[in-house]
CSV table of C-alpha atoms in Angstrom, one decimal:
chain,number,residue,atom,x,y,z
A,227,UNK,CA,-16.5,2.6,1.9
A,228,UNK,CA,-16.9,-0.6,3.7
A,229,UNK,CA,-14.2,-2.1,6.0
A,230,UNK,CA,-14.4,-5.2,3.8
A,231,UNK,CA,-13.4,-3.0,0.5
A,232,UNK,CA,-10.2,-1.9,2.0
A,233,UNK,CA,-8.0,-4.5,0.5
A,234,UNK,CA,-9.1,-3.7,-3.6
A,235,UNK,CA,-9.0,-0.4,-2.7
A,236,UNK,CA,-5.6,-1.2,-1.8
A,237,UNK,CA,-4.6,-2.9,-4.5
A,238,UNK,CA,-5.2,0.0,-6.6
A,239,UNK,CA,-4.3,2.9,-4.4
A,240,UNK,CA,-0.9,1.7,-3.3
A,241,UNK,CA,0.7,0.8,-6.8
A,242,UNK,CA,-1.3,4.7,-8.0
A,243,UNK,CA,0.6,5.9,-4.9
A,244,UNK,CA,4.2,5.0,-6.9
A,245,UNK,CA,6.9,8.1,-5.3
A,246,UNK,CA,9.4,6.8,-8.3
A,247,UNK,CA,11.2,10.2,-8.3
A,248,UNK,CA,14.7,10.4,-6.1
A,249,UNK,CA,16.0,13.3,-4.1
A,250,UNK,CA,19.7,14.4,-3.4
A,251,UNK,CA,20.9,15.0,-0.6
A,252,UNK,CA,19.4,18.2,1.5
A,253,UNK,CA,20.2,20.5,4.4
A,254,UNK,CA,17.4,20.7,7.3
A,255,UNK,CA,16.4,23.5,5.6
A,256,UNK,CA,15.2,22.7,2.8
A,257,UNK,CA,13.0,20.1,4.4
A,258,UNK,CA,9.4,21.6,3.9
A,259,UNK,CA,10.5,21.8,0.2
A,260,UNK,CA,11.2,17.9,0.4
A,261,UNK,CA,7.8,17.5,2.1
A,262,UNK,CA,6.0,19.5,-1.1
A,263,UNK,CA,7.4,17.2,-3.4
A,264,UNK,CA,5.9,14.3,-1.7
A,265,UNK,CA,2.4,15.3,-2.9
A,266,UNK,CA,3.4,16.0,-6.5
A,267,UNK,CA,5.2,12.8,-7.2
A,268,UNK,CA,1.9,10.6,-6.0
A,269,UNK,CA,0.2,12.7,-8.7
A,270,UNK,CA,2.8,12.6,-11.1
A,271,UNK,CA,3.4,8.7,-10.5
A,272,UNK,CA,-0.9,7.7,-9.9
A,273,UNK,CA,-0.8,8.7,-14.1
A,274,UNK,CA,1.7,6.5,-15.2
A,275,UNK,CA,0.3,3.7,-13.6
A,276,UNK,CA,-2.9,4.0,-14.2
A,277,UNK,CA,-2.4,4.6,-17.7
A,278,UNK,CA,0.1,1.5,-17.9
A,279,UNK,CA,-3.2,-0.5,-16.6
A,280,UNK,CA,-5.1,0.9,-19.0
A,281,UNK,CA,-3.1,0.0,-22.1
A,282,UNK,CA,-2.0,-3.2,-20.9
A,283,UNK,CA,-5.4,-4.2,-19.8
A,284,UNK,CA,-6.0,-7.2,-22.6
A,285,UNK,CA,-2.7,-8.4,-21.9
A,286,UNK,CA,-2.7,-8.8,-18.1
A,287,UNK,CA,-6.2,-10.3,-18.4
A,288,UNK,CA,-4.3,-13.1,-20.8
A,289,UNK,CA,-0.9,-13.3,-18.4
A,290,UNK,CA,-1.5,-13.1,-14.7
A,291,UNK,CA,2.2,-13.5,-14.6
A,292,UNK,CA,2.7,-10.3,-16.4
A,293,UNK,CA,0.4,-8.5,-14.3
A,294,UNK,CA,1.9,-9.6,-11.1
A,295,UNK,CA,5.4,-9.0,-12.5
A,296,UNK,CA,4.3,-5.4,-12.9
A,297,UNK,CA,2.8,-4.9,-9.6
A,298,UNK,CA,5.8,-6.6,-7.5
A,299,UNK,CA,8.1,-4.1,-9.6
A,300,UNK,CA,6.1,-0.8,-8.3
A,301,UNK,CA,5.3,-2.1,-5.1
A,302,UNK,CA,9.0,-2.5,-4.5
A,303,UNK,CA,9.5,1.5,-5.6
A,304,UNK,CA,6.4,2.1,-3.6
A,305,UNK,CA,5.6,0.7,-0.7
A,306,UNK,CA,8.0,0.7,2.5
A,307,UNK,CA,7.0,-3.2,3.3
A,308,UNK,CA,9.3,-3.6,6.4
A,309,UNK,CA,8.4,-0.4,8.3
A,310,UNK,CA,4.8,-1.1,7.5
A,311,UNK,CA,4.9,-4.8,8.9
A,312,UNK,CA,6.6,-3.4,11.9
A,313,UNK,CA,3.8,-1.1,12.5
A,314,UNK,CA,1.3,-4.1,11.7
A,315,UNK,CA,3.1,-6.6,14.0
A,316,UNK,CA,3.0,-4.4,16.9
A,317,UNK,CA,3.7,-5.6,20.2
A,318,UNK,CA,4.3,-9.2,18.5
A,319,UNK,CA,7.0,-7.5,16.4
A,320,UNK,CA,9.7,-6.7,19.4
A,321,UNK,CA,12.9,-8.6,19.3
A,322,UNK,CA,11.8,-10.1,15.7
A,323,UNK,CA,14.9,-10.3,13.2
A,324,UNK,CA,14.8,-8.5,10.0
A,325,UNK,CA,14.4,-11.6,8.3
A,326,UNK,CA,11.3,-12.3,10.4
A,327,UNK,CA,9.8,-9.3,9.4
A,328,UNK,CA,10.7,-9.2,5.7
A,329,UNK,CA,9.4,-12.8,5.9
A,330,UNK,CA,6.2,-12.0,7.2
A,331,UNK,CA,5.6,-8.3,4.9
A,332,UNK,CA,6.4,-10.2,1.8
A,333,UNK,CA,3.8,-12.7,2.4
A,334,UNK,CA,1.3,-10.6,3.3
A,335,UNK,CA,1.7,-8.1,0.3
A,336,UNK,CA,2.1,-11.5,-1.7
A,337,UNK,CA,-0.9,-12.7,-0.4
A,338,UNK,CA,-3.3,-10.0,-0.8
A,339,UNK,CA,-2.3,-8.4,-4.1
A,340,UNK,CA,-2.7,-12.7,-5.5
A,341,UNK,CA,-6.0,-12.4,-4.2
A,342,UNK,CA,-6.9,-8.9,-5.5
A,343,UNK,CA,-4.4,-7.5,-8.2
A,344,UNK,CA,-6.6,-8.2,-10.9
A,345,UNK,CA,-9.6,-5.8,-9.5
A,346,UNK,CA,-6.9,-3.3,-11.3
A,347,UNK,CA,-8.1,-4.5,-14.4
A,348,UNK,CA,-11.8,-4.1,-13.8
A,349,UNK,CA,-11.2,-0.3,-12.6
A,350,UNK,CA,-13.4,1.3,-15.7
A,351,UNK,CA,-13.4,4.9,-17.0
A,352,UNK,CA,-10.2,7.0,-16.7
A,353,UNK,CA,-9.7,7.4,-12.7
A,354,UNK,CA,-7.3,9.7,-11.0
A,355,UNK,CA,-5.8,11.5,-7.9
A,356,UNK,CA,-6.9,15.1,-6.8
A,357,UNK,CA,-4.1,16.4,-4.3
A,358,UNK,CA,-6.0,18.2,-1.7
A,359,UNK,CA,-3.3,19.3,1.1
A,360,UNK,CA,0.0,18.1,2.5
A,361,UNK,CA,0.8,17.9,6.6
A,362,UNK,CA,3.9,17.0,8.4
A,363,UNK,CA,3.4,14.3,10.8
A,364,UNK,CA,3.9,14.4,14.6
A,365,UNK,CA,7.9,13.3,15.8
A,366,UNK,CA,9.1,14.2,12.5
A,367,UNK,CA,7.7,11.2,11.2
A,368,UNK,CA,7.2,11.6,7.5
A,369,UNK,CA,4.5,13.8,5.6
A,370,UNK,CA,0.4,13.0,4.9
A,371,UNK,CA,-0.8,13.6,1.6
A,372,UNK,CA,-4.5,14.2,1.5
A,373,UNK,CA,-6.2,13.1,-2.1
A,374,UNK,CA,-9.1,12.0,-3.3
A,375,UNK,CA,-9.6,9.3,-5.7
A,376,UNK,CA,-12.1,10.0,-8.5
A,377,UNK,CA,-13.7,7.5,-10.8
A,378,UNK,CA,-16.4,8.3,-12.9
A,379,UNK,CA,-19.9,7.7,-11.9
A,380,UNK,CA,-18.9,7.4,-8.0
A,381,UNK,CA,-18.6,10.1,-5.4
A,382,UNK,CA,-14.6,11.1,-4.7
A,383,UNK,CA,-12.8,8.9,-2.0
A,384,UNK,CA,-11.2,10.3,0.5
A,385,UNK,CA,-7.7,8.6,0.5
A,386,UNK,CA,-4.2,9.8,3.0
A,387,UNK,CA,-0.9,8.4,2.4
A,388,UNK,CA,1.3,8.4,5.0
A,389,UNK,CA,5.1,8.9,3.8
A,390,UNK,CA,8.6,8.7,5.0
A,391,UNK,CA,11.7,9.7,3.1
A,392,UNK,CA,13.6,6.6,2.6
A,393,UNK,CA,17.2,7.0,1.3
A,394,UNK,CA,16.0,10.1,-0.8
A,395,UNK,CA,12.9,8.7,-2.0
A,396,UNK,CA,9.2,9.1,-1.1
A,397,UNK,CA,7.6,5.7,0.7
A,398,UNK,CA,4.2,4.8,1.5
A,399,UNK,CA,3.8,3.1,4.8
A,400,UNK,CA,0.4,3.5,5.1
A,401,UNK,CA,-2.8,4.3,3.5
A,402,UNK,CA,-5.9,5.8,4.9
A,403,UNK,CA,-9.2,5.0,2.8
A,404,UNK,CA,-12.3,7.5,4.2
A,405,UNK,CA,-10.4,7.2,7.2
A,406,UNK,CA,-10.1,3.5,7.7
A,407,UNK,CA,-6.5,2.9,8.8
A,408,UNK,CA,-4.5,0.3,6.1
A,409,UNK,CA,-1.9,-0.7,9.5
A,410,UNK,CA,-4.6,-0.2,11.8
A,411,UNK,CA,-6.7,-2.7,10.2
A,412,UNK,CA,-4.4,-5.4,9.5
A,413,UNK,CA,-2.8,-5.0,12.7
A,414,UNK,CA,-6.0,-6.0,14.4
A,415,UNK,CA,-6.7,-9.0,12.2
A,416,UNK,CA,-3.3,-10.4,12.4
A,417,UNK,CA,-3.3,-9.4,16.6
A,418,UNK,CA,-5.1,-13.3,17.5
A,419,UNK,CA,-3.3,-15.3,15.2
A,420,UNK,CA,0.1,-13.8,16.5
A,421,UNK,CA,-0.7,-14.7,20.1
A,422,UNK,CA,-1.0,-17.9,19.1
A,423,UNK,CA,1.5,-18.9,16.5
A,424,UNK,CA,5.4,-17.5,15.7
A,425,UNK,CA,5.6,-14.9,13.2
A,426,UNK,CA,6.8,-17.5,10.8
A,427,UNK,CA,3.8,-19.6,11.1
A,428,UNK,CA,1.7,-17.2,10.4
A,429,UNK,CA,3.7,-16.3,7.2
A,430,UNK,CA,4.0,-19.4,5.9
A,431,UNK,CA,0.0,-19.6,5.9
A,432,UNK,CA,-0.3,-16.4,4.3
A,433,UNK,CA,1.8,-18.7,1.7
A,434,UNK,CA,0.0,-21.1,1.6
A,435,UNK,CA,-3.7,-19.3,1.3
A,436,UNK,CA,-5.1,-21.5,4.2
A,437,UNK,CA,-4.7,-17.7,6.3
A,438,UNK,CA,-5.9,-14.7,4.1
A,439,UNK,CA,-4.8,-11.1,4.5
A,440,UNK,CA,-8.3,-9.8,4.1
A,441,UNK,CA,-10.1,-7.9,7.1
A,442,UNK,CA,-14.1,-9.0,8.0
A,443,UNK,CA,-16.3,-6.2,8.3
A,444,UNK,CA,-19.7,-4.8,8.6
């Protein structure tokens, strides 16, 4: 898959990626059973939003607003925004607020699903997640669940999501398409602009579209 694919990819593999279900409360213990779960509730979740997509093709096509409305709500259960544009920021993240960096993963996630939410809708056939395996990661970090993405017609895509329990519940803070790094990629883009301009000026292009959250690539 080509570098410049990663952000429709994205589009459709974070929101498939929804960990909706809730844990309580667990002893140390029990953590490897907390770390199986992760796997089954990208599976269990990747159906009910692909089947939402399905049904409610016609009338997202008719109401971007709809469509958006939907993808901001599972985005919000799915996708650990902060922590991610921690990890994008980098070195140009230390000392930010929490307001800076909310400021500054809103617009990006704002930005790119605008520009490519509605490649959901032109996802054909019936696609789906095969779970393959599920790793802890180094430091105690989270888990990686290994699937593959499988569309009819096309060869399986290798995609990784990287997850950390947040407040009993599953959240993606990265994704790894054949490999290709969803932090690692944005974090270089977004490295030049950042030694030149304050984190909110770079967020407030990302509003207004004159900067686009949307890697080059061979």
């Amino acid at each position: 898959m080509k570098t410049k694919l990663i952000p429709v990819l994205l589009a459709s593999v974070l929101l498939a990626g929804a960990p909706s279900l809730s844990f309580a409360q667990a002893a140390p213990a029990a953590a490897s059973a907390q770390q199986g779960q992760a796997g089954t509730v990208v599976l269990d979740a990747s159906t009910r939003i692909l089947s939402t997509l399905q049904q409610r093709r016609t009338e997202f096509r008719s109401n971007p607003t709809a469509l958006r409305s939907f993808i901001n709500g599972e985005l919000t259960k799915t996708f650990d925004r902060d922590y991610a544009a921690r990890l994008v920021l980098g070195v140009h993240g230390r000392g930010a607020s929490d307001a800076d960096v909310k400021l500054f993963a809103d617009a990006m996630a704002d930005n790119l699903m605008q520009r490519y939410g509605s490649a959901l809708l032109d996802i054909q056939g019936k696609p789906s997640f095969r779970l393959k395996s599920e790793s802890p990661l180094p430091g105690n970090r989270g888990v990686k669940v290994s699937t593959e993405l499988v569309r009819a017609g096309s060869e399986a895509t290798p995609v990784d999501y990287l997850m950390r329990n947040v407040g009993g519940q599953w959240k993606i803070f990265d994704v790894m398409i054949e490999g290709i790094s969803y932090v690692q990629t944005f974090k270089t883009q977004f490295d030049a602009p950042l030694r030149q301009k304050s984190i909110q000026q770079v967020a407030t292009e990302l509003r207004n579209g004159s900067m686009q959250a949307a890697p080059s690539g061979k």
